[in-house]
């Protein structure tokens, strides 16, 4: 099938590369010229495992092309996915300006198109947006009738950054909230080779499934952090508690790790958005309010722990290992590292940071941090080391590496080092 994708960020680019890999012809659209040029050269503007190779291969095969021209992309394809950002507004609600603009531009292109076309919303939007906001915009701009002259569907994306290509190709489920039968069939046919449950739902249910999934996972982590904080006070290993709980199949072990809290481009934004949306609907959303509050305070715990060891941070060298909000990505959006590093700098500490992929993105926001080319260089001579992202390469650091520190304090936000090792170094595991 010929597919156009509006927005070539994490979701759009991965979706495009994967659909091309599956044999489709993909036109990626973005407003950023630099991004478009990079993609056409086969260079992924973001870091994701396997993405560069998949993109390069399919550009070579002539299956992917990127452009800034939305109209021609829509005119020359059968189906258009919208994957533009839906960021938070100050009050937590989502800002749908970009997606509204995209829908309007698609509508204008549809006006000139004679054949039936399907528009699929892949961006995360609050329940009711596809049918209540975007569909009327498409109809108004095109002068055509949805369900008759063109089709509309909502197809939420569940990929995890860091494993985005793998997740797209091996989904747990596909949810298609189609307005019309023909659009459902089109979207379904794109995923026909995947072996997973496919649900057809009303669009607003599809929209809610996405929020419910992220809000639930965020809740699990905040729950673990709240109990983890208590465990810490009682000198109980919260990871052992998590293991004990995880054996219960109703609970399941995943997402029970306590630590410095969740971040990224999705959980913080989506939890805030569903809280704001609930309130707009006249509901209090007390549980999710608390989930968000626990997470807001959690990154500061590691700084408190550090200050218990080193009460005056002014002038002290603090090594920070890991800046990305999770391993295998260069994404630092809402990463706990942002609040932690800000606090360290505010306390007068000298921050030496290393991240295998996210340092360039972090540098744009934090110029007062020294960035090193390796974890070993960062910890050399440091008074203390904070481990903030569970990159595999940090697991390989040896006692000899940590002995090059000046001080003996290693505080783990993710508990990936051998606890025995941490003990030797006066370290604190979460
Ligand atoms: N990142 C994730 O892990 C993830 C996972 C699932 C769902 N989502 C959702 O998918 C959506 C996109 O997220 P993302 O992380 O890929 O965002 P992103 O910021 O990485 O990418 C969005 C892209 O859209 C482009 N864009 C904005 N307006 C445009 C327009 N009118 N025409 C063409 N391009 C335009 C931007 O330049 C940018 O490149 C969001 O709603 C997000 O909540 C994200």
XYZ file of C-alpha atoms and ligand atoms in Angstrom:
474
model
C 0.000 0.000 0.000
C 1.127 3.592 -0.512
C 1.291 5.281 2.894
C 1.976 8.855 3.921
C 2.923 9.724 7.496
C 2.634 13.265 8.815
C 5.278 13.861 11.494
C 8.614 12.043 11.278
C 9.560 11.922 14.946
C 9.970 8.817 17.109
C 6.596 7.366 16.178
C 6.316 8.576 12.570
C 9.797 7.513 11.553
C 9.639 4.103 13.208
C 6.150 3.496 11.784
C 7.382 4.512 8.324
C 10.525 2.380 8.422
C 8.588 -0.657 9.650
C 5.744 -0.311 7.122
C 8.384 -0.005 4.363
C 10.150 -3.097 5.691
C 6.820 -4.915 5.396
C 6.699 -4.066 1.672
C 4.737 -0.794 1.562
C 5.790 2.473 -0.083
C 6.079 5.219 2.489
C 6.217 9.006 2.179
C 7.317 10.669 5.392
C 6.311 14.290 5.882
C 7.776 16.757 8.339
C 7.870 20.511 8.697
C 11.575 20.386 9.593
C 13.683 20.536 6.433
C 16.845 19.284 8.165
C 15.028 16.206 9.382
C 13.672 15.479 5.908
C 17.128 15.844 4.338
C 18.709 13.532 6.898
C 16.037 10.873 6.364
C 16.488 10.999 2.576
C 20.200 10.367 3.111
C 19.291 7.284 5.138
C 20.309 8.840 8.450
C 17.836 8.510 11.327
C 17.600 11.836 13.202
C 17.006 9.895 16.434
C 18.727 6.920 17.987
C 16.709 3.693 18.021
C 18.087 0.184 17.862
C 17.976 -1.191 14.261
C 16.375 1.982 12.894
C 19.360 3.315 10.912
C 19.826 0.011 9.088
C 16.135 -0.442 8.355
C 15.816 3.130 7.129
C 18.951 2.939 4.936
C 17.871 -0.386 3.443
C 14.396 0.855 2.519
C 15.615 4.203 1.174
C 17.937 2.132 -1.041
C 14.999 0.012 -2.199
C 13.066 3.186 -3.060
C 10.386 2.374 -0.497
C 10.866 5.454 1.711
C 10.964 9.064 0.687
C 10.729 12.110 2.955
C 9.332 15.499 2.024
C 8.018 18.758 3.457
C 5.138 18.743 0.924
C 2.107 17.376 2.703
C -0.284 17.866 -0.203
C 1.649 15.788 -2.732
C 2.229 13.116 -0.063
C -1.528 12.798 0.512
C -2.369 12.982 -3.208
C 0.006 10.140 -4.059
C -0.884 7.685 -1.301
C -3.916 5.627 -0.195
C -3.705 6.214 3.517
C -2.291 8.966 5.748
C -1.169 8.430 9.332
C -0.933 11.471 11.598
C 1.980 11.102 14.034
C 2.694 14.692 15.061
C 3.394 15.654 18.665
C 0.639 16.335 21.201
C 2.626 18.100 23.958
C 1.407 19.245 27.364
C 0.010 22.702 27.957
C 0.876 24.485 31.216
C -2.284 23.101 32.872
C -1.386 19.521 31.838
C -3.995 19.219 29.089
C -2.744 18.289 25.623
C -1.976 20.888 23.047
C -3.635 19.702 19.840
C -2.609 22.694 17.713
C -0.146 20.652 15.571
C -2.567 17.818 14.941
C -5.386 20.241 14.103
C -3.118 21.987 11.623
C -2.150 18.632 10.095
C -5.825 17.595 9.814
C -6.694 20.875 8.130
C -3.837 20.515 5.629
C -4.829 16.911 4.900
C -8.417 18.088 4.397
C -7.287 20.707 1.875
C -5.383 18.032 -0.044
C -8.417 15.714 0.059
C -10.480 18.425 -1.601
C -8.376 17.926 -4.735
C -8.396 14.161 -4.559
C -10.960 12.110 -6.430
C -10.226 8.672 -4.950
C -11.233 7.492 -1.506
C -8.509 8.107 1.117
C -8.145 6.985 4.728
C -6.830 9.258 7.488
C -5.511 7.513 10.597
C -4.734 9.270 13.879
C -1.697 7.653 15.508
C -0.795 10.520 17.827
C -2.051 10.157 21.400
C -5.205 12.246 21.828
C -7.831 12.385 24.571
C -11.103 10.479 24.028
C -13.386 12.182 21.559
C -10.673 14.117 19.685
C -10.672 12.052 16.475
C -14.437 12.148 15.980
C -15.202 15.407 17.759
C -12.356 17.659 16.554
C -10.307 16.142 13.726
C -13.089 14.581 11.655
C -15.077 17.848 11.470
C -11.864 19.707 10.518
C -11.186 17.193 7.733
C -14.770 17.517 6.486
C -14.709 21.311 6.577
C -11.360 21.657 4.786
C -12.152 19.013 2.158
C -15.821 19.814 1.661
C -16.361 16.035 1.753
C -18.176 13.567 3.982
C -16.283 11.248 6.329
C -17.284 7.610 5.993
C -18.444 8.212 2.409
C -15.838 10.239 0.473
C -12.933 9.511 2.787
C -12.372 7.361 5.857
C -11.153 8.015 9.385
C -9.605 5.755 12.009
C -7.738 6.019 15.288
C -4.882 3.568 15.722
C -2.927 4.213 18.942
C 0.761 3.356 19.110
C 2.150 1.364 22.038
C 5.847 1.136 21.107
C 8.460 1.682 23.804
C 11.326 4.024 23.001
C 14.587 2.096 23.048
C 12.824 -0.969 21.626
C 10.597 0.888 19.183
C 11.358 -1.131 16.037
C 11.051 -4.415 17.877
C 7.793 -3.344 19.517
C 6.266 -2.086 16.283
C 7.054 -5.390 14.563
C 5.979 -7.510 17.560
C 2.987 -5.756 19.090
C 1.032 -7.137 22.037
C -2.156 -5.943 20.398
C -3.431 -3.743 17.588
C -6.329 -1.419 18.326
C -8.260 0.053 15.421
C -10.911 2.612 16.220
C -12.443 2.954 12.794
C -15.261 5.277 11.821
C -16.019 3.349 8.608
C -15.688 -0.252 7.464
C -13.390 0.487 4.513
C -10.895 2.308 6.733
C -10.943 -0.554 9.228
C -10.158 -3.008 6.405
C -7.326 -0.799 5.124
C -5.674 -0.374 8.490
C -6.220 -4.043 9.338
C -4.576 -5.137 6.067
C -1.401 -3.250 6.995
C -1.074 -5.372 10.135
C -2.408 -8.623 8.685
C 0.881 -10.532 9.154
C 1.176 -9.739 12.851
C 0.249 -12.483 15.252
C -1.477 -10.612 18.011
C -5.024 -9.785 19.029
C -6.609 -7.111 16.842
C -9.417 -5.131 18.457
C -11.909 -3.049 16.552
C -13.367 -0.407 18.837
C -15.078 2.964 18.592
C -12.395 5.677 18.067
C -12.918 7.118 21.563
C -12.320 3.679 23.106
C -9.096 3.326 21.104
C -8.015 6.735 22.392
C -8.835 5.740 25.975
C -7.013 2.371 25.723
C -3.776 4.251 25.042
C -4.190 6.563 28.060
C -5.403 3.773 30.321
C -2.348 1.649 29.445
C 0.194 4.387 30.126
C -1.587 5.637 33.245
C -1.690 2.098 34.642
C 2.032 1.500 34.041
C 2.890 4.864 35.603
C 0.697 3.946 38.586
C 2.565 0.670 39.042
C 5.888 2.505 39.185
C 4.695 5.253 41.534
C 3.205 2.569 43.793
C 6.577 0.785 43.830
C 8.364 4.047 44.548
C 6.113 4.930 47.456
C 6.553 1.488 49.015
C 10.230 1.497 48.011
C 10.748 4.696 50.007
C 9.209 2.978 53.037
C 11.334 -0.136 52.442
C 14.433 2.051 52.371
C 13.532 3.592 55.719
C 13.015 0.072 57.146
C 16.191 -1.327 55.513
C 14.146 -3.775 53.476
C 15.306 -4.564 49.934
C 12.441 -3.254 47.784
C 13.625 -5.330 44.821
C 13.228 -8.507 46.871
C 9.734 -7.307 47.795
C 9.023 -6.698 44.098
C 10.197 -10.199 43.272
C 7.950 -11.645 45.947
C 5.002 -9.704 44.592
C 5.844 -10.457 40.969
C 5.442 -14.212 41.463
C 1.742 -13.506 41.829
C 0.482 -13.759 38.261
C -2.230 -11.204 38.964
C 0.481 -8.652 39.749
C 3.399 -9.562 37.412
C 7.017 -8.471 38.103
C 7.404 -5.848 35.343
C 7.189 -2.151 36.274
C 7.689 -2.839 39.987
C 11.215 -1.421 40.249
C 11.593 1.459 42.648
C 14.091 4.167 41.774
C 14.208 7.746 40.562
C 10.822 7.682 38.861
C 9.419 7.722 35.355
C 10.077 10.226 32.616
C 10.093 10.359 28.843
C 7.825 11.880 26.273
C 4.789 9.741 27.104
C 4.087 8.860 30.755
C 4.416 12.394 32.179
C 2.451 13.987 29.356
C -0.209 11.289 29.151
C -0.818 11.060 32.903
C -1.143 14.844 33.123
C -3.437 14.895 30.095
C -5.842 12.259 31.403
C -5.957 14.004 34.810
C -6.752 17.333 33.126
C -9.302 15.654 30.855
C -10.990 13.911 33.794
C -11.216 17.213 35.648
C -12.675 18.862 32.563
C -15.318 16.123 32.681
C -16.049 17.006 36.310
C -14.124 14.123 37.925
C -11.426 14.464 40.599
C -8.909 11.846 39.345
C -7.493 11.486 42.855
C -5.472 8.320 42.267
C -3.718 9.639 39.156
C -3.127 12.990 40.849
C -1.192 11.116 43.562
C 0.635 8.960 41.001
C 1.888 12.153 39.391
C 2.760 13.779 42.716
C 4.802 10.780 43.918
C 6.722 10.882 40.659
C 7.377 14.612 40.852
C 9.115 14.177 44.203
C 10.914 10.925 43.486
C 14.017 12.216 41.613
C 14.819 14.454 44.605
C 15.240 11.377 46.832
C 18.552 10.538 45.217
C 19.802 14.075 45.906
C 18.627 13.761 49.530
C 20.538 10.471 49.814
C 23.618 12.117 48.356
C 23.340 14.988 50.837
C 23.159 12.495 53.705
C 26.604 11.325 52.576
C 27.999 14.687 51.454
C 26.051 17.458 53.208
C 27.791 20.318 51.377
C 27.913 19.744 47.647
C 29.494 23.077 46.698
C 32.698 22.437 44.756
C 32.368 18.644 44.902
C 32.735 16.548 41.754
C 29.609 14.490 41.178
C 29.684 11.971 38.334
C 26.328 11.335 36.683
C 26.078 8.118 34.684
C 23.093 8.107 32.344
C 21.010 11.072 31.189
C 18.409 9.458 28.907
C 15.070 8.729 30.579
C 15.637 5.039 29.849
C 18.356 2.950 28.196
C 18.737 2.494 24.410
C 17.376 5.918 23.542
C 18.773 9.435 23.170
C 15.487 10.924 24.424
C 15.784 13.145 27.495
C 12.255 14.586 27.467
C 11.098 14.830 31.122
C 14.002 12.588 32.173
C 14.584 12.467 35.963
C 18.210 13.425 35.173
C 17.021 16.947 34.297
C 15.701 17.643 37.806
C 18.598 15.869 39.489
C 21.331 17.669 37.536
C 19.538 21.027 38.001
C 19.481 20.451 41.757
C 23.148 19.419 41.841
C 24.165 22.537 39.909
C 21.993 24.695 42.169
C 23.811 23.226 45.186
C 27.113 24.296 43.656
C 28.310 20.823 42.677
C 30.542 20.287 39.693
C 28.695 17.782 37.452
C 30.584 15.429 35.149
C 28.169 13.446 33.026
C 28.280 10.574 30.603
C 25.566 8.977 28.493
C 26.218 6.717 25.498
C 23.559 8.414 23.320
C 21.809 11.289 25.056
C 24.704 13.661 25.895
C 24.202 15.862 22.810
C 20.527 16.406 23.607
C 21.374 17.131 27.253
C 24.157 19.543 26.325
C 21.625 21.762 24.548
C 19.911 22.374 27.906
C 22.877 22.138 30.271
C 26.042 23.935 29.223
C 27.512 24.038 32.746
C 28.000 20.288 32.852
C 31.243 18.607 31.788
C 30.565 15.743 29.378
C 32.974 12.859 29.030
C 33.464 10.292 26.295
C 33.228 7.330 28.669
C 31.771 6.299 32.014
C 35.290 5.664 33.296
C 36.356 9.220 32.510
C 33.291 10.587 34.322
C 33.920 8.718 37.570
C 37.676 9.368 37.644
C 38.366 11.543 40.693
C 34.662 12.031 41.514
C 33.532 12.557 45.100
C 30.362 10.608 44.372
C 28.652 8.877 41.489
C 24.925 8.844 40.725
C 23.721 6.158 38.347
C 20.542 7.370 36.647
C 19.950 5.194 33.555
C 20.277 1.418 33.359
C 22.466 1.275 30.242
C 23.983 -2.189 29.804
C 27.513 -0.796 29.615
C 27.255 0.501 33.194
C 26.690 -3.068 34.399
C 30.181 -3.881 33.114
C 31.939 -1.288 35.275
C 34.335 -3.054 37.643
C 35.578 -2.426 41.169
C 38.819 -1.198 39.618
C 36.867 1.449 37.672
C 35.088 2.717 40.776
C 38.331 2.693 42.779
C 39.436 5.587 40.553
C 36.852 7.750 42.278
C 38.073 10.102 44.994
C 35.119 9.355 47.255
C 33.333 6.106 47.896
C 29.722 7.029 47.372
C 27.820 5.412 44.521
C 24.086 5.987 44.606
C 22.041 3.958 42.260
C 18.782 5.221 40.901
C 18.192 1.987 39.010
C 19.871 -0.792 40.951
C 21.925 -2.435 38.263
C 25.281 -2.845 40.012
C 26.085 -5.895 42.037
C 24.894 -5.040 45.594
C 28.100 -6.490 47.028
C 30.082 -4.055 44.933
C 27.915 -1.174 46.067
C 28.526 -2.189 49.691
C 32.299 -2.073 49.272
C 32.010 1.445 47.972
C 29.783 2.790 50.679
C 27.203 2.780 47.914
C 23.490 2.941 48.315
C 21.315 0.773 46.128
C 17.737 1.804 45.789
N 7.578 8.688 21.584
C 6.897 7.625 21.959
O 7.445 6.688 22.548
C 5.425 7.501 21.663
C 4.797 6.256 21.811
C 3.446 6.146 21.523
C 2.710 7.275 21.128
N 3.342 8.485 21.031
C 2.551 9.635 20.584
O 2.840 9.859 19.195
C 2.826 11.258 18.908
C 4.165 11.665 18.321
O 5.157 11.467 19.294
P 6.721 11.532 18.942
O 7.445 11.154 20.165
O 6.963 10.782 17.681
O 6.861 13.112 18.671
P 8.126 13.876 18.062
O 8.110 15.208 18.686
O 9.357 13.023 18.143
O 7.762 14.008 16.507
C 6.726 14.796 15.999
C 7.169 15.294 14.625
O 6.046 15.919 13.990
C 6.534 17.030 13.241
N 5.403 17.905 12.952
C 4.720 18.723 13.791
N 3.715 19.330 13.145
C 3.747 18.892 11.885
C 2.951 19.143 10.721
N 1.900 19.969 10.752
N 3.276 18.545 9.568
C 4.344 17.700 9.519
N 5.117 17.405 10.571
C 4.834 17.997 11.741
C 7.620 17.612 14.129
O 8.511 18.430 13.405
C 8.280 16.330 14.656
O 9.347 15.899 13.824
C 2.474 11.950 20.224
O 1.097 12.160 20.274
C 2.901 10.936 21.269
O 2.178 11.078 22.460
C 4.685 8.623 21.270
